[in-house]
Structures are given as structure tokens and as C-alpha cells.
Amino acid sequence: MPHQIDLDRKALTRHLTFSQGHRTCPGNGISR
């Protein structure tokens, strides 16, 4: 978990999502 937010970082499209890709969050049903 990051300790700071950098909105000007170079890889803005590299992030984790709740329901897409192979890193699907197991709690995505609860968050909806």
C-alpha cells in the first residue's frame, strides 16, 4: 500500500481494479 499519492506518475494506467484482470478482488461483491 502506498504511503503517498503521485498523480503525475508515468504509469497511470497500471493499477489494481475490483473486477477486471487476473487480480480480481475477492471482496468485489461486497463492495457493490
XYZ file of C-alpha atoms in Angstrom, residues 3-30:
28
model
C 2.213 5.986 1.625
C 1.823 8.846 -0.841
C -0.277 9.701 -3.892
C 1.550 10.757 -7.056
C -0.968 11.839 -9.708
C 1.851 12.767 -12.108
C 3.415 9.287 -12.197
C 4.322 7.877 -15.589
C 2.268 4.657 -15.438
C -1.194 5.993 -14.608
C -2.886 3.050 -16.341
C -1.115 0.442 -14.165
C -3.393 -0.019 -11.188
C -5.455 -2.690 -9.484
C -9.182 -2.880 -10.096
C -12.001 -4.613 -8.255
C -13.364 -6.794 -11.055
C -11.050 -6.892 -14.066
C -7.970 -8.867 -14.972
C -6.303 -11.773 -13.230
C -6.063 -9.882 -9.924
C -9.771 -9.844 -9.202
C -10.620 -8.699 -5.704
C -12.396 -11.466 -3.771
C -14.500 -8.831 -1.988
C -15.845 -7.170 -5.137
C -19.365 -8.492 -4.460
C -19.359 -6.936 -1.001
